[in-house]
mmCIF file with all atom_site columns, C-alpha atoms in Angstrom:
data_model
loop_
_atom_site.group_PDB
_atom_site.id
_atom_site.type_symbol
_atom_site.label_atom_id
_atom_site.label_alt_id
_atom_site.label_comp_id
_atom_site.label_asym_id
_atom_site.label_entity_id
_atom_site.label_seq_id
_atom_site.pdbx_PDB_ins_code
_atom_site.Cartn_x
_atom_site.Cartn_y
_atom_site.Cartn_z
_atom_site.occupancy
_atom_site.B_iso_or_equiv
_atom_site.pdbx_formal_charge
_atom_site.auth_seq_id
_atom_site.auth_comp_id
_atom_site.auth_asym_id
_atom_site.auth_atom_id
_atom_site.pdbx_PDB_model_num
ATOM 1   C CA . UNK A 1 1   ? 98.300 -41.619 50.512 1.00 46.00 ? 1   UNK A CA 1
ATOM 2   C CA . UNK A 1 2   ? 97.189 -38.978 53.058 1.00 54.00 ? 2   UNK A CA 1
ATOM 3   C CA . UNK A 1 3   ? 95.402 -35.931 51.797 1.00 50.00 ? 3   UNK A CA 1
ATOM 4   C CA . UNK A 1 4   ? 97.731 -32.922 51.945 1.00 53.00 ? 4   UNK A CA 1
ATOM 5   C CA . UNK A 1 5   ? 96.569 -29.423 52.709 1.00 53.00 ? 5   UNK A CA 1
ATOM 6   C CA . UNK A 1 6   ? 97.037 -28.418 49.049 1.00 56.00 ? 6   UNK A CA 1
ATOM 7   C CA . UNK A 1 7   ? 94.957 -31.321 47.755 1.00 57.00 ? 7   UNK A CA 1
ATOM 8   C CA . UNK A 1 8   ? 92.013 -30.756 50.115 1.00 50.00 ? 8   UNK A CA 1
ATOM 9   C CA . UNK A 1 9   ? 90.484 -27.700 48.292 1.00 52.00 ? 9   UNK A CA 1
ATOM 10  C CA . UNK A 1 10  ? 90.839 -29.566 45.000 1.00 52.00 ? 10  UNK A CA 1
ATOM 11  C CA . UNK A 1 11  ? 88.969 -32.562 46.437 1.00 50.00 ? 11  UNK A CA 1
ATOM 12  C CA . UNK A 1 12  ? 86.165 -30.299 47.658 1.00 51.00 ? 12  UNK A CA 1
ATOM 13  C CA . UNK A 1 13  ? 85.896 -28.710 44.225 1.00 47.00 ? 13  UNK A CA 1
ATOM 14  C CA . UNK A 1 14  ? 85.795 -32.128 42.539 1.00 52.00 ? 14  UNK A CA 1
ATOM 15  C CA . UNK A 1 15  ? 83.150 -33.324 45.010 1.00 52.00 ? 15  UNK A CA 1
ATOM 16  C CA . UNK A 1 16  ? 80.943 -30.327 44.266 1.00 46.00 ? 16  UNK A CA 1
ATOM 17  C CA . UNK A 1 17  ? 81.361 -30.815 40.521 1.00 48.00 ? 17  UNK A CA 1
ATOM 18  C CA . UNK A 1 18  ? 80.406 -34.497 40.780 1.00 46.00 ? 18  UNK A CA 1
ATOM 19  C CA . UNK A 1 19  ? 77.415 -33.652 42.981 1.00 47.00 ? 19  UNK A CA 1
ATOM 20  C CA . UNK A 1 20  ? 76.112 -31.179 40.410 1.00 44.00 ? 20  UNK A CA 1
ATOM 21  C CA . UNK A 1 21  ? 76.443 -33.779 37.647 1.00 48.00 ? 21  UNK A CA 1
ATOM 22  C CA . UNK A 1 22  ? 75.039 -36.746 39.559 1.00 49.00 ? 22  UNK A CA 1
ATOM 23  C CA . UNK A 1 23  ? 72.382 -34.866 41.574 1.00 47.00 ? 23  UNK A CA 1
ATOM 24  C CA . UNK A 1 24  ? 71.374 -31.735 39.649 1.00 46.00 ? 24  UNK A CA 1
ATOM 25  C CA . UNK A 1 25  ? 68.362 -31.083 41.868 1.00 44.00 ? 25  UNK A CA 1
ATOM 26  C CA . UNK A 1 26  ? 70.714 -30.547 44.808 1.00 44.00 ? 26  UNK A CA 1
ATOM 27  C CA . UNK A 1 27  ? 73.106 -28.318 42.890 1.00 45.00 ? 27  UNK A CA 1
ATOM 28  C CA . UNK A 1 28  ? 70.480 -26.132 41.238 1.00 52.00 ? 28  UNK A CA 1
ATOM 29  C CA . UNK A 1 29  ? 67.890 -24.282 43.244 1.00 73.00 ? 29  UNK A CA 1
ATOM 30  C CA . UNK A 1 30  ? 65.038 -22.026 42.323 1.00 79.00 ? 30  UNK A CA 1
ATOM 31  C CA . UNK A 1 31  ? 63.651 -19.108 44.262 1.00 79.00 ? 31  UNK A CA 1
ATOM 32  C CA . UNK A 1 32  ? 60.046 -19.079 45.428 1.00 77.00 ? 32  UNK A CA 1
ATOM 33  C CA . UNK A 1 33  ? 58.056 -15.928 44.883 1.00 77.00 ? 33  UNK A CA 1
ATOM 34  C CA . UNK A 1 34  ? 58.172 -13.503 47.813 1.00 83.00 ? 34  UNK A CA 1
ATOM 35  C CA . UNK A 1 35  ? 54.673 -12.467 48.853 1.00 86.00 ? 35  UNK A CA 1
ATOM 36  C CA . UNK A 1 36  ? 54.515 -8.813  49.898 1.00 89.00 ? 36  UNK A CA 1
ATOM 37  C CA . UNK A 1 37  ? 52.225 -7.719  52.773 1.00 91.00 ? 37  UNK A CA 1
ATOM 38  C CA . UNK A 1 38  ? 49.754 -6.094  50.340 1.00 91.00 ? 38  UNK A CA 1
ATOM 39  C CA . UNK A 1 39  ? 48.766 -7.212  46.875 1.00 91.00 ? 39  UNK A CA 1
ATOM 40  C CA . UNK A 1 40  ? 50.934 -5.472  44.251 1.00 89.00 ? 40  UNK A CA 1
ATOM 41  C CA . UNK A 1 41  ? 48.083 -4.110  42.122 1.00 87.00 ? 41  UNK A CA 1
ATOM 42  C CA . UNK A 1 42  ? 50.517 -2.919  39.452 1.00 88.00 ? 42  UNK A CA 1
ATOM 43  C CA . UNK A 1 43  ? 50.790 -6.594  38.419 1.00 86.00 ? 43  UNK A CA 1
ATOM 44  C CA . UNK A 1 44  ? 47.112 -6.602  37.426 1.00 87.00 ? 44  UNK A CA 1
ATOM 45  C CA . UNK A 1 45  ? 47.923 -4.484  34.369 1.00 89.00 ? 45  UNK A CA 1
ATOM 46  C CA . UNK A 1 46  ? 49.704 -7.429  32.716 1.00 89.00 ? 46  UNK A CA 1
ATOM 47  C CA . UNK A 1 47  ? 46.659 -9.722  32.986 1.00 92.00 ? 47  UNK A CA 1
ATOM 48  C CA . UNK A 1 48  ? 43.248 -9.751  31.353 1.00 94.00 ? 48  UNK A CA 1
ATOM 49  C CA . UNK A 1 49  ? 41.696 -12.079 33.934 1.00 95.00 ? 49  UNK A CA 1
ATOM 50  C CA . UNK A 1 50  ? 42.008 -12.407 37.706 1.00 94.00 ? 50  UNK A CA 1
ATOM 51  C CA . UNK A 1 51  ? 39.853 -15.059 39.335 1.00 96.00 ? 51  UNK A CA 1
ATOM 52  C CA . UNK A 1 52  ? 39.576 -17.137 42.453 1.00 97.00 ? 52  UNK A CA 1
ATOM 53  C CA . UNK A 1 53  ? 39.473 -20.642 40.959 1.00 98.00 ? 53  UNK A CA 1
ATOM 54  C CA . UNK A 1 54  ? 38.883 -24.079 42.468 1.00 98.00 ? 54  UNK A CA 1
ATOM 55  C CA . UNK A 1 55  ? 41.198 -26.463 40.614 1.00 98.00 ? 55  UNK A CA 1
ATOM 56  C CA . UNK A 1 56  ? 39.370 -29.711 39.918 1.00 98.00 ? 56  UNK A CA 1
ATOM 57  C CA . UNK A 1 57  ? 41.788 -31.554 37.646 1.00 96.00 ? 57  UNK A CA 1
ATOM 58  C CA . UNK A 1 58  ? 45.461 -31.204 36.665 1.00 93.00 ? 58  UNK A CA 1
ATOM 59  C CA . UNK A 1 59  ? 46.902 -32.673 33.474 1.00 92.00 ? 59  UNK A CA 1
ATOM 60  C CA . UNK A 1 60  ? 50.701 -32.719 33.197 1.00 85.00 ? 60  UNK A CA 1
ATOM 61  C CA . UNK A 1 61  ? 52.669 -32.549 29.959 1.00 74.00 ? 61  UNK A CA 1
ATOM 62  C CA . UNK A 1 62  ? 53.980 -35.947 28.854 1.00 62.00 ? 62  UNK A CA 1
ATOM 63  C CA . UNK A 1 63  ? 57.518 -34.657 28.635 1.00 57.00 ? 63  UNK A CA 1
ATOM 64  C CA . UNK A 1 64  ? 59.220 -31.657 30.091 1.00 49.00 ? 64  UNK A CA 1
ATOM 65  C CA . UNK A 1 65  ? 62.192 -29.619 28.978 1.00 54.00 ? 65  UNK A CA 1
ATOM 66  C CA . UNK A 1 66  ? 63.267 -29.455 32.621 1.00 50.00 ? 66  UNK A CA 1
ATOM 67  C CA . UNK A 1 67  ? 62.278 -32.493 34.663 1.00 51.00 ? 67  UNK A CA 1
ATOM 68  C CA . UNK A 1 68  ? 63.922 -31.227 37.879 1.00 55.00 ? 68  UNK A CA 1
ATOM 69  C CA . UNK A 1 69  ? 60.941 -28.988 38.537 1.00 58.00 ? 69  UNK A CA 1
ATOM 70  C CA . UNK A 1 70  ? 57.204 -29.191 38.155 1.00 65.00 ? 70  UNK A CA 1
ATOM 71  C CA . UNK A 1 71  ? 56.289 -29.921 34.543 1.00 77.00 ? 71  UNK A CA 1
ATOM 72  C CA . UNK A 1 72  ? 54.104 -27.697 32.380 1.00 85.00 ? 72  UNK A CA 1
ATOM 73  C CA . UNK A 1 73  ? 50.455 -28.509 33.011 1.00 89.00 ? 73  UNK A CA 1
ATOM 74  C CA . UNK A 1 74  ? 46.906 -27.596 32.211 1.00 92.00 ? 74  UNK A CA 1
ATOM 75  C CA . UNK A 1 75  ? 43.997 -27.579 34.588 1.00 95.00 ? 75  UNK A CA 1
ATOM 76  C CA . UNK A 1 76  ? 40.227 -27.546 34.655 1.00 96.00 ? 76  UNK A CA 1
ATOM 77  C CA . UNK A 1 77  ? 38.358 -25.796 37.396 1.00 97.00 ? 77  UNK A CA 1
ATOM 78  C CA . UNK A 1 78  ? 35.495 -23.580 38.412 1.00 98.00 ? 78  UNK A CA 1
ATOM 79  C CA . UNK A 1 79  ? 35.485 -19.806 38.891 1.00 98.00 ? 79  UNK A CA 1
ATOM 80  C CA . UNK A 1 80  ? 34.577 -19.059 42.507 1.00 98.00 ? 80  UNK A CA 1
ATOM 81  C CA . UNK A 1 81  ? 34.996 -15.269 42.407 1.00 96.00 ? 81  UNK A CA 1
ATOM 82  C CA . UNK A 1 82  ? 35.719 -12.710 39.691 1.00 96.00 ? 82  UNK A CA 1
ATOM 83  C CA . UNK A 1 83  ? 38.184 -9.902  40.345 1.00 94.00 ? 83  UNK A CA 1
ATOM 84  C CA . UNK A 1 84  ? 38.782 -8.967  36.700 1.00 93.00 ? 84  UNK A CA 1
ATOM 85  C CA . UNK A 1 85  ? 37.654 -10.630 33.471 1.00 94.00 ? 85  UNK A CA 1
ATOM 86  C CA . UNK A 1 86  ? 34.721 -11.902 31.442 1.00 94.00 ? 86  UNK A CA 1
ATOM 87  C CA . UNK A 1 87  ? 33.872 -15.081 33.368 1.00 95.00 ? 87  UNK A CA 1
ATOM 88  C CA . UNK A 1 88  ? 31.253 -15.216 36.109 1.00 96.00 ? 88  UNK A CA 1
ATOM 89  C CA . UNK A 1 89  ? 31.229 -17.204 39.338 1.00 97.00 ? 89  UNK A CA 1
ATOM 90  C CA . UNK A 1 90  ? 30.281 -20.802 38.615 1.00 98.00 ? 90  UNK A CA 1
ATOM 91  C CA . UNK A 1 91  ? 31.793 -20.858 35.097 1.00 97.00 ? 91  UNK A CA 1
ATOM 92  C CA . UNK A 1 92  ? 34.059 -23.715 34.136 1.00 96.00 ? 92  UNK A CA 1
ATOM 93  C CA . UNK A 1 93  ? 37.565 -22.681 33.130 1.00 96.00 ? 93  UNK A CA 1
ATOM 94  C CA . UNK A 1 94  ? 40.506 -24.393 31.502 1.00 96.00 ? 94  UNK A CA 1
ATOM 95  C CA . UNK A 1 95  ? 44.031 -22.974 31.538 1.00 95.00 ? 95  UNK A CA 1
ATOM 96  C CA . UNK A 1 96  ? 47.558 -24.123 30.729 1.00 92.00 ? 96  UNK A CA 1
ATOM 97  C CA . UNK A 1 97  ? 50.947 -22.916 31.845 1.00 89.00 ? 97  UNK A CA 1
ATOM 98  C CA . UNK A 1 98  ? 52.965 -21.141 29.203 1.00 76.00 ? 98  UNK A CA 1
ATOM 99  C CA . UNK A 1 99  ? 56.222 -22.775 28.200 1.00 71.00 ? 99  UNK A CA 1
ATOM 100 C CA . UNK A 1 100 ? 58.011 -19.946 26.387 1.00 72.00 ? 100 UNK A CA 1
ATOM 101 C CA . UNK A 1 101 ? 59.124 -18.093 29.528 1.00 71.00 ? 101 UNK A CA 1
ATOM 102 C CA . UNK A 1 102 ? 62.637 -17.797 30.919 1.00 74.00 ? 102 UNK A CA 1
ATOM 103 C CA . UNK A 1 103 ? 62.893 -19.208 34.439 1.00 70.00 ? 103 UNK A CA 1
ATOM 104 C CA . UNK A 1 104 ? 65.615 -16.826 35.732 1.00 71.00 ? 104 UNK A CA 1
ATOM 105 C CA . UNK A 1 105 ? 66.092 -19.192 38.727 1.00 76.00 ? 105 UNK A CA 1
ATOM 106 C CA . UNK A 1 106 ? 62.432 -18.803 39.731 1.00 76.00 ? 106 UNK A CA 1
ATOM 107 C CA . UNK A 1 107 ? 60.405 -21.833 40.765 1.00 83.00 ? 107 UNK A CA 1
ATOM 108 C CA . UNK A 1 108 ? 57.595 -22.806 38.422 1.00 84.00 ? 108 UNK A CA 1
ATOM 109 C CA . UNK A 1 109 ? 53.994 -22.487 39.507 1.00 85.00 ? 109 UNK A CA 1
ATOM 110 C CA . UNK A 1 110 ? 52.628 -25.590 41.204 1.00 87.00 ? 110 UNK A CA 1
ATOM 111 C CA . UNK A 1 111 ? 48.931 -26.174 41.880 1.00 93.00 ? 111 UNK A CA 1
ATOM 112 C CA . UNK A 1 112 ? 47.068 -29.010 43.598 1.00 94.00 ? 112 UNK A CA 1
ATOM 113 C CA . UNK A 1 113 ? 43.745 -30.579 42.640 1.00 96.00 ? 113 UNK A CA 1
ATOM 114 C CA . UNK A 1 114 ? 40.965 -29.731 45.072 1.00 97.00 ? 114 UNK A CA 1
ATOM 115 C CA . UNK A 1 115 ? 42.534 -26.462 46.232 1.00 97.00 ? 115 UNK A CA 1
ATOM 116 C CA . UNK A 1 116 ? 41.306 -22.947 45.497 1.00 98.00 ? 116 UNK A CA 1
ATOM 117 C CA . UNK A 1 117 ? 43.666 -20.214 44.287 1.00 97.00 ? 117 UNK A CA 1
ATOM 118 C CA . UNK A 1 118 ? 43.805 -16.569 43.325 1.00 96.00 ? 118 UNK A CA 1
ATOM 119 C CA . UNK A 1 119 ? 45.158 -16.759 39.748 1.00 96.00 ? 119 UNK A CA 1
ATOM 120 C CA . UNK A 1 120 ? 46.043 -14.212 37.086 1.00 94.00 ? 120 UNK A CA 1
ATOM 121 C CA . UNK A 1 121 ? 45.545 -15.333 33.484 1.00 94.00 ? 121 UNK A CA 1
ATOM 122 C CA . UNK A 1 122 ? 45.598 -14.091 29.914 1.00 93.00 ? 122 UNK A CA 1
ATOM 123 C CA . UNK A 1 123 ? 43.862 -15.271 26.764 1.00 92.00 ? 123 UNK A CA 1
ATOM 124 C CA . UNK A 1 124 ? 40.330 -16.274 25.973 1.00 84.00 ? 124 UNK A CA 1
ATOM 125 C CA . UNK A 1 125 ? 38.354 -19.038 24.384 1.00 78.00 ? 125 UNK A CA 1
ATOM 126 C CA . UNK A 1 126 ? 38.924 -22.651 25.269 1.00 81.00 ? 126 UNK A CA 1
ATOM 127 C CA . UNK A 1 127 ? 42.230 -22.399 27.140 1.00 84.00 ? 127 UNK A CA 1
ATOM 128 C CA . UNK A 1 128 ? 43.555 -19.451 29.123 1.00 94.00 ? 128 UNK A CA 1
ATOM 129 C CA . UNK A 1 129 ? 47.290 -18.915 29.679 1.00 93.00 ? 129 UNK A CA 1
ATOM 130 C CA . UNK A 1 130 ? 48.792 -19.096 33.157 1.00 91.00 ? 130 UNK A CA 1
ATOM 131 C CA . UNK A 1 131 ? 52.401 -17.865 33.530 1.00 89.00 ? 131 UNK A CA 1
ATOM 132 C CA . UNK A 1 132 ? 54.669 -20.706 34.578 1.00 86.00 ? 132 UNK A CA 1
ATOM 133 C CA . UNK A 1 133 ? 57.262 -18.574 36.375 1.00 83.00 ? 133 UNK A CA 1
ATOM 134 C CA . UNK A 1 134 ? 57.037 -15.584 38.673 1.00 73.00 ? 134 UNK A CA 1
ATOM 135 C CA . UNK A 1 135 ? 53.259 -15.326 38.766 1.00 79.00 ? 135 UNK A CA 1
ATOM 136 C CA . UNK A 1 136 ? 51.701 -14.204 42.021 1.00 85.00 ? 136 UNK A CA 1
ATOM 137 C CA . UNK A 1 137 ? 49.365 -17.097 42.761 1.00 91.00 ? 137 UNK A CA 1
ATOM 138 C CA . UNK A 1 138 ? 48.107 -17.905 46.208 1.00 92.00 ? 138 UNK A CA 1
ATOM 139 C CA . UNK A 1 139 ? 46.017 -20.656 47.762 1.00 95.00 ? 139 UNK A CA 1
ATOM 140 C CA . UNK A 1 140 ? 43.158 -19.956 50.139 1.00 96.00 ? 140 UNK A CA 1
ATOM 141 C CA . UNK A 1 141 ? 45.003 -21.727 52.959 1.00 95.00 ? 141 UNK A CA 1
ATOM 142 C CA . UNK A 1 142 ? 47.851 -19.162 52.926 1.00 94.00 ? 142 UNK A CA 1
ATOM 143 C CA . UNK A 1 143 ? 47.595 -16.242 55.378 1.00 91.00 ? 143 UNK A CA 1
ATOM 144 C CA . UNK A 1 144 ? 48.091 -13.702 52.560 1.00 93.00 ? 144 UNK A CA 1
ATOM 145 C CA . UNK A 1 145 ? 44.980 -14.852 50.689 1.00 95.00 ? 145 UNK A CA 1
ATOM 146 C CA . UNK A 1 146 ? 42.443 -12.912 52.798 1.00 94.00 ? 146 UNK A CA 1
ATOM 147 C CA . UNK A 1 147 ? 44.550 -9.748  52.774 1.00 94.00 ? 147 UNK A CA 1
ATOM 148 C CA . UNK A 1 148 ? 45.091 -9.914  49.016 1.00 94.00 ? 148 UNK A CA 1
ATOM 149 C CA . UNK A 1 149 ? 41.398 -10.441 48.339 1.00 93.00 ? 149 UNK A CA 1
ATOM 150 C CA . UNK A 1 150 ? 40.560 -7.454  50.577 1.00 93.00 ? 150 UNK A CA 1
ATOM 151 C CA . UNK A 1 151 ? 43.164 -5.346  48.734 1.00 90.00 ? 151 UNK A CA 1
ATOM 152 C CA . UNK A 1 152 ? 41.703 -6.311  45.357 1.00 89.00 ? 152 UNK A CA 1
ATOM 153 C CA . UNK A 1 153 ? 38.131 -5.682  46.501 1.00 83.00 ? 153 UNK A CA 1
ATOM 154 C CA . UNK A 1 154 ? 39.069 -2.173  47.671 1.00 80.00 ? 154 UNK A CA 1
ATOM 155 C CA . UNK A 1 155 ? 40.801 -1.414  44.337 1.00 64.00 ? 155 UNK A CA 1
ATOM 156 C CA . UNK A 1 156 ? 37.825 -2.540  42.258 1.00 60.00 ? 156 UNK A CA 1
ATOM 157 C CA . UNK A 1 157 ? 35.355 -0.207  43.987 1.00 55.00 ? 157 UNK A CA 1
#
């Protein structure tokens, strides 16, 4: 039976509904953080620690409440530079992403072993807390990294 003009919109709607059920990663999208030209220093107020950290090892959670995106993780690394906080350059650090945050269609933080990042953390002791969503984190290989570090250095003087 040929598809009539009235049936066509219904078929499109059914196709989209099936796609969202069968392939949720296609139907649902998250938004990456937009990096402004200068570091938004007002964000520093929400964090006790701001470090440049080389990530040495990532450990992912065994199960995730949302497997479409990067799972909660913890990492071990070394502090390369201190912007704010009690650590000193060369200190080992361990942190874990928090899991009690609302995503609000934001992409979760994703780090790679062997890379160095500017990270904002809270907590103390054995494991620091790294926000899983919406945090302004940036790797050294991004063009914003140098500008942000210069902005933060100026503010700390």
